[in-house]
Coordinates of C-alpha atoms in Angstrom, one line a residue:
M1 CA -24.2 16.9 38.5
A2 CA -22.5 19.8 40.2
L3 CA -18.8 20.2 39.5
S4 CA -16.1 21.4 41.8
H5 CA -15.1 25.0 41.2
R6 CA -11.8 24.0 39.6
E7 CA -13.5 21.4 37.4
R8 CA -16.0 24.0 36.3
V9 CA -13.4 26.5 35.3
L10 CA -11.2 24.0 33.5
T11 CA -14.1 22.5 31.7
A12 CA -15.2 25.9 30.4
L13 CA -11.7 26.8 29.3
R14 CA -11.4 23.6 27.4
H15 CA -14.5 24.7 25.4
Q16 CA -16.7 22.2 27.0
E17 CA -20.0 22.8 28.8
P18 CA -19.8 22.6 32.6
D19 CA -22.8 22.6 34.9
R20 CA -22.9 26.4 34.9
I21 CA -20.7 29.2 33.8
P22 CA -17.8 30.0 36.2
F23 CA -17.8 33.3 38.1
D24 CA -14.8 35.6 38.8
L25 CA -14.4 38.5 41.2
G26 CA -10.9 39.4 42.3
S27 CA -8.7 36.6 40.9
T28 CA -6.8 39.2 38.9
I29 CA -5.9 42.8 39.5
C30 CA -8.1 43.8 36.6
S31 CA -11.2 41.8 37.6
S32 CA -11.7 43.0 41.1
I33 CA -13.1 46.2 42.7
H34 CA -11.8 49.6 43.6
V35 CA -11.2 49.8 47.4
V36 CA -13.6 52.8 47.7
E37 CA -16.4 50.7 46.2
Y38 CA -15.3 47.7 48.2
Q39 CA -16.3 49.5 51.4
K40 CA -19.9 49.3 50.3
L41 CA -19.7 45.7 49.3
K42 CA -18.1 44.8 52.7
A43 CA -20.8 46.6 54.5
Y44 CA -23.5 44.7 52.6
F45 CA -22.0 41.4 53.6
G46 CA -21.2 42.5 57.2
I47 CA -17.4 42.3 56.8
E48 CA -15.3 44.4 59.1
A49 CA -11.8 43.1 58.3
E50 CA -9.1 45.4 57.1
D51 CA -8.5 45.9 53.4
T52 CA -5.5 44.6 51.3
I53 CA -4.5 46.5 48.2
I54 CA -3.3 44.1 45.4
N55 CA -2.5 46.9 43.0
K56 CA -1.4 50.3 44.4
M57 CA -1.8 52.2 41.1
M58 CA -5.4 51.1 40.5
Q59 CA -6.3 50.8 44.2
T60 CA -7.6 47.3 43.6
A61 CA -8.9 45.5 46.7
A62 CA -8.4 41.8 47.6
I63 CA -11.8 40.2 48.2
H64 CA -12.4 38.7 51.6
E65 CA -13.2 35.0 51.6
P66 CA -16.7 35.2 53.1
I67 CA -17.8 37.5 50.2
L68 CA -16.2 35.1 47.6
K69 CA -18.1 32.2 49.1
A70 CA -21.3 34.1 49.4
L71 CA -21.2 34.9 45.7
D72 CA -19.9 31.4 44.8
I73 CA -16.8 32.7 43.0
D74 CA -14.9 29.9 41.3
L75 CA -11.4 31.3 41.2
R76 CA -8.7 32.5 43.5
G77 CA -5.7 34.6 42.5
V78 CA -2.1 35.1 43.6
V79 CA -0.1 38.2 42.8
P80 CA 3.7 38.3 43.1
G81 CA 5.3 40.8 45.4
V82 CA 7.9 43.5 44.8
P83 CA 11.6 43.1 44.9
D84 CA 13.4 43.4 48.2
S85 CA 16.2 45.3 46.6
K86 CA 13.8 47.9 45.1
P87 CA 10.8 48.3 47.3
Y88 CA 8.1 51.0 46.7
L89 CA 9.3 54.2 48.3
P90 CA 7.0 57.0 49.6
V91 CA 7.2 60.3 47.7
G92 CA 5.6 63.4 49.2
E93 CA 2.3 63.4 50.9
D94 CA 0.6 60.8 48.6
G95 CA 3.0 59.4 46.1
Y96 CA 5.4 56.5 45.7
Q97 CA 8.3 55.4 43.5
D98 CA 8.1 51.9 42.0
E99 CA 10.9 49.4 41.4
Y100 CA 11.7 51.0 38.0
G101 CA 12.1 54.5 39.4
G102 CA 8.8 55.7 38.1
V103 CA 6.9 58.1 40.4
R104 CA 3.1 58.3 40.8
H105 CA 1.0 60.7 42.8
K106 CA -2.7 60.5 43.9
P107 CA -4.4 63.9 43.4
P108 CA -6.9 64.7 46.2
S109 CA -9.9 64.4 43.8
S110 CA -8.7 61.1 42.2
F111 CA -9.3 57.5 42.9
Y112 CA -6.0 56.4 41.3
Y113 CA -2.2 57.1 41.3
D114 CA -1.3 59.1 38.2
L115 CA 2.1 58.8 36.5
A116 CA 4.2 61.9 37.5
K117 CA 7.8 61.0 36.6
C118 CA 9.1 58.6 34.0
P119 CA 12.8 57.5 34.4
L120 CA 13.5 57.4 30.6
A121 CA 11.5 60.5 29.6
G122 CA 12.9 63.0 27.2
P123 CA 15.8 62.8 24.8
I124 CA 17.6 59.4 25.3
T125 CA 20.0 57.2 23.4
I126 CA 20.2 53.4 23.0
Q127 CA 23.1 53.6 25.5
D128 CA 20.7 55.0 28.1
I129 CA 18.5 51.9 27.6
I130 CA 21.5 49.6 27.9
N131 CA 22.6 51.3 31.1
F132 CA 19.1 51.2 32.7
P133 CA 19.2 49.6 36.2
W134 CA 16.5 46.8 35.8
P135 CA 15.5 45.0 39.0
D136 CA 17.0 41.6 39.5
P137 CA 14.4 39.0 38.2
S138 CA 15.7 36.5 40.8
D139 CA 15.0 38.8 43.8
P140 CA 13.2 36.7 46.4
G141 CA 10.7 39.5 47.1
Y142 CA 8.8 38.7 43.8
T143 CA 8.0 35.1 44.8
R144 CA 8.1 34.9 48.6
G145 CA 5.2 32.9 49.9
M146 CA 3.7 32.4 46.5
R147 CA 4.1 28.7 46.3
D148 CA 2.7 28.2 49.8
R149 CA -0.5 30.2 48.9
L150 CA -1.0 28.2 45.7
L151 CA -0.4 24.9 47.5
Y152 CA -3.1 25.8 50.0
Y153 CA -5.6 26.5 47.2
R154 CA -4.6 23.2 45.4
E155 CA -4.6 21.0 48.5
K156 CA -7.1 22.5 50.9
T157 CA -9.8 23.9 48.5
D158 CA -11.4 23.1 45.2
Y159 CA -10.9 26.5 43.6
A160 CA -9.2 27.2 40.3
T161 CA -6.1 29.3 40.6
V162 CA -4.8 32.3 38.7
L163 CA -1.2 33.6 38.9
R164 CA -0.4 37.1 37.7
L165 CA 2.7 37.3 35.5
P166 CA 4.6 40.5 34.5
V167 CA 3.5 42.4 31.4
P168 CA 5.5 41.5 28.3
F169 CA 6.7 45.0 27.5
V170 CA 4.1 47.5 26.4
H171 CA 3.1 48.9 29.8
T172 CA 6.6 48.7 31.1
T173 CA 8.0 50.8 28.3
Q174 CA 5.1 53.3 28.3
F175 CA 5.7 53.9 32.0
L176 CA 9.5 54.2 31.6
R177 CA 9.3 56.5 28.6
G178 CA 6.1 58.4 29.2
F179 CA 3.1 58.1 26.8
E180 CA 4.0 61.1 24.6
D181 CA 7.6 60.0 24.1
W182 CA 6.6 56.4 23.6
F183 CA 4.2 57.2 20.7
M184 CA 6.7 59.7 19.2
D185 CA 9.4 57.0 19.2
L186 CA 7.1 54.8 17.1
A187 CA 6.6 57.6 14.6
A188 CA 10.1 59.1 14.5
D189 CA 12.6 56.6 15.9
K190 CA 11.5 52.9 15.6
K191 CA 15.1 51.8 16.2
L192 CA 15.1 53.4 19.6
A193 CA 11.6 52.0 20.3
A194 CA 12.7 48.5 19.3
A195 CA 15.7 48.7 21.6
L196 CA 13.6 49.6 24.6
F197 CA 11.0 46.9 23.7
D198 CA 13.8 44.3 23.5
A199 CA 15.3 45.4 26.9
A200 CA 11.9 45.2 28.5
V201 CA 10.8 41.9 27.1
E202 CA 14.1 40.4 28.0
H203 CA 13.7 41.5 31.6
N204 CA 10.0 40.6 31.9
T205 CA 10.5 37.2 30.3
A206 CA 13.3 36.4 32.7
L207 CA 11.0 37.5 35.6
A208 CA 8.1 35.4 34.3
V209 CA 10.3 32.4 34.1
E210 CA 11.6 32.9 37.6
I211 CA 8.0 33.0 38.8
L212 CA 6.9 30.0 36.8
K213 CA 9.9 28.0 38.0
K214 CA 8.6 28.5 41.5
A215 CA 4.9 27.8 40.9
G216 CA 4.1 27.1 37.2
D217 CA 3.0 23.5 38.1
L218 CA 0.4 24.7 40.6
V219 CA -1.7 27.1 38.6
D220 CA -4.6 26.7 36.3
V221 CA -4.4 30.1 34.6
V222 CA -1.7 32.6 34.2
A223 CA -2.9 36.2 33.8
I224 CA -0.9 38.6 31.6
S225 CA -1.8 42.2 30.9
E226 CA -0.9 44.2 27.8
D227 CA -3.3 46.9 26.7
L228 CA -3.4 47.1 22.9
G229 CA -6.7 49.0 22.4
F230 CA -8.3 52.4 22.9
Q231 CA -12.0 52.9 23.0
N232 CA -12.3 53.4 19.3
G233 CA -9.4 51.3 17.9
L234 CA -6.0 49.9 18.3
I235 CA -3.1 51.8 19.9
V236 CA -1.1 51.1 16.7
S237 CA -2.0 49.9 13.3
P238 CA -2.3 46.1 12.7
E239 CA 0.7 46.4 10.4
L240 CA 2.9 48.1 13.0
Y241 CA 1.8 45.6 15.6
R242 CA 2.9 42.7 13.4
E243 CA 6.2 44.3 12.6
L244 CA 7.3 45.6 16.0
F245 CA 5.1 44.0 18.7
K246 CA 4.1 40.5 17.7
P247 CA 7.6 39.0 17.4
R248 CA 8.4 40.1 20.9
H249 CA 5.1 38.9 22.2
Q250 CA 5.8 35.5 20.6
K251 CA 9.1 35.4 22.5
Y252 CA 7.4 36.1 25.8
F253 CA 4.5 33.7 25.3
D254 CA 6.8 30.9 24.1
A255 CA 8.8 31.2 27.3
V256 CA 5.6 31.1 29.4
K257 CA 4.4 28.0 27.6
K258 CA 7.7 26.3 28.2
Y259 CA 7.3 26.5 32.0
T260 CA 3.6 25.9 32.6
S261 CA 0.7 24.1 31.0
A262 CA -1.7 26.7 32.5
F263 CA -4.2 28.5 30.3
I264 CA -2.9 31.9 29.1
H265 CA -5.2 34.7 30.0
L266 CA -4.5 38.0 28.2
H267 CA -6.0 41.2 29.6
S268 CA -6.2 43.9 27.0
C269 CA -8.6 46.8 27.3
G270 CA -10.3 48.5 24.4
S271 CA -11.0 47.7 20.8
V272 CA -8.7 44.7 19.9
Y273 CA -11.0 42.9 17.4
K274 CA -8.5 43.4 14.6
L275 CA -5.8 41.6 16.5
I276 CA -7.7 38.7 17.9
P277 CA -6.5 36.3 15.1
D278 CA -2.9 37.3 16.0
L279 CA -3.5 36.8 19.7
I280 CA -4.8 33.3 19.0
E281 CA -1.7 32.6 16.9
L282 CA 0.5 33.7 19.8
G283 CA -1.2 31.0 22.0
V284 CA -3.6 33.2 24.0
D285 CA -6.4 31.0 25.4
V286 CA -8.5 33.6 27.1
L287 CA -9.3 37.3 26.3
N288 CA -10.2 39.6 29.2
P289 CA -12.0 42.0 29.9
V290 CA -14.0 41.9 26.6
Q291 CA -14.7 45.6 26.7
V292 CA -18.1 45.4 25.0
A293 CA -18.6 49.2 24.9
A294 CA -15.5 49.6 22.7
K295 CA -15.6 49.7 18.9
D296 CA -16.0 46.3 17.2
M297 CA -16.3 44.4 20.5
D298 CA -19.9 43.3 20.2
S299 CA -20.2 40.0 22.0
S300 CA -22.8 38.8 19.4
I301 CA -20.0 38.9 16.8
L302 CA -17.0 37.8 19.0
G303 CA -18.7 34.7 20.3
P304 CA -19.7 33.1 16.9
E305 CA -16.5 34.2 15.2
F306 CA -13.9 33.3 17.7
G307 CA -15.6 31.2 20.4
D308 CA -14.3 27.9 19.2
R309 CA -10.7 29.0 19.5
L310 CA -10.8 31.6 22.3
S311 CA -12.5 31.9 25.7
F312 CA -13.9 35.1 27.0
W313 CA -13.6 36.4 30.5
G314 CA -15.7 39.4 31.6
G315 CA -18.0 41.3 29.3
V316 CA -20.5 42.8 31.8
D317 CA -20.4 46.5 30.9
T318 CA -18.8 48.7 33.6
Q319 CA -19.0 51.9 31.6
R320 CA -22.8 52.2 31.5
V321 CA -24.8 49.3 32.8
L322 CA -23.2 48.5 36.1
P323 CA -22.9 52.1 37.3
K324 CA -26.0 53.6 35.8
G325 CA -28.4 50.7 35.2
T326 CA -31.0 49.1 37.4
P327 CA -30.6 45.6 38.8
E328 CA -33.1 44.4 36.1
E329 CA -30.9 46.1 33.4
V330 CA -27.8 44.4 34.9
K331 CA -29.5 41.0 34.7
S332 CA -30.5 41.7 31.1
E333 CA -26.9 42.6 30.3
V334 CA -25.6 39.4 31.9
K335 CA -28.2 37.4 30.0
R336 CA -27.1 38.9 26.8
R337 CA -23.4 38.1 27.4
I338 CA -24.2 34.5 28.4
R339 CA -26.3 34.1 25.3
D340 CA -23.5 35.4 23.0
L341 CA -20.4 33.9 24.7
A342 CA -21.3 30.9 26.8
P343 CA -22.8 28.2 24.4
G344 CA -20.3 25.4 24.1
G345 CA -18.3 26.6 27.1
G346 CA -15.5 29.1 27.0
Y347 CA -17.0 31.9 29.1
I348 CA -16.3 33.2 32.6
L349 CA -18.6 35.8 34.1
A350 CA -17.1 39.0 35.4
A351 CA -17.3 42.7 34.9
V352 CA -15.4 44.5 32.3
H353 CA -12.3 45.5 34.3
N354 CA -12.5 46.5 38.0
I355 CA -15.8 47.6 39.5
Q356 CA -15.5 51.3 40.0
P357 CA -16.7 53.7 42.8
G358 CA -20.3 54.6 42.4
V359 CA -21.7 51.2 41.3
P360 CA -24.8 50.3 43.4
V361 CA -24.1 47.2 45.4
A362 CA -27.5 45.8 44.3
N363 CA -26.1 45.8 40.8
I364 CA -23.0 43.8 41.8
V365 CA -25.2 41.2 43.5
A366 CA -27.6 41.2 40.6
M367 CA -24.8 40.3 38.2
Y368 CA -24.0 37.1 40.0
E369 CA -27.7 36.3 40.6
A370 CA -28.2 36.5 36.9
G371 CA -25.3 34.3 36.3
R372 CA -26.9 31.6 38.4
E373 CA -30.3 32.2 36.8
Y374 CA -29.2 32.2 33.2
G375 CA -25.9 30.4 33.3
S376 CA -26.8 26.8 33.8
Y377 CA -26.0 24.4 30.9
P378 CA -27.3 23.7 28.4
I379 CA -27.7 27.4 27.6
A380 CA -31.1 28.1 26.1
L381 CA -31.6 31.8 25.8
D382 CA -33.4 33.7 23.0

């Protein structure tokens, strides 16, 4: 019997087998498509409507409803806004300043906005951190219209909903400090790093709570981003993570769980295999994007080892297969990920991170065709 889209997602995330694996495209800012590539996808489906950017830095597009329906996507996402008191401000010909005072510019040859100015870069003291002008977490710009959008999805559709929450602290502090200073602090001044981490996690936890007070009862999944991996390993050692990062993550996740019963979806790029047991201990329910081309992220290992305790969301390789493969190779890739990650439930089909410029539209379509072909339960793939 065919399930509703929401029932399908919830069944899978409870580690039970639905009628087929759920599909995602665009329910989070990291499981969508770059706006340049989106022009080709719109043309394929005959869509002429204007674009909406849901993440300015990454140039991630919101997916129009006719495309989502054509691909039978099971989830819909809602992204909070920016504070009224600190809106994005234009800088130069193609740049902007965000609510924290960071400045980004988009080079003519680039698809993205690169970090150009960090408000806490260079020599700083703990007093500079104390005096930093954080945005007001209760600013209405963050949550305006959010509950109405979620109510619409809950009452007028059968889709599962995803609500983006602020990052706990890693991205925030990297962008405030700049990557070089951020890593130098960890090596040379952990007291300063800890003070900045504490300030950021206090602010972002307060903001997450404000968002969840408005809408935590209406969402099925909350999406949190906190990149902890590079291509070939973690950004810090497991020991340093457990000393300096994990207690602060615990504070953040405990607050989230106090205000919603939604599944906790953590987006972390890169090789995070060595931290997966820690993430499960923190209460993470779902790992995204499952960067299968990174070290130790083989889906044939991840599924059997962690699949009874952790769901996987993504996994279709965007580094090699989607941009460079044939539709047949894409279908083979999807079949492999379903075989490794879907038995028993706990898998949602999506690309590894956002689909980038240069991917053939035929490959995008083939990904979801393969999901329908191979993703019906019970899974029986060699």
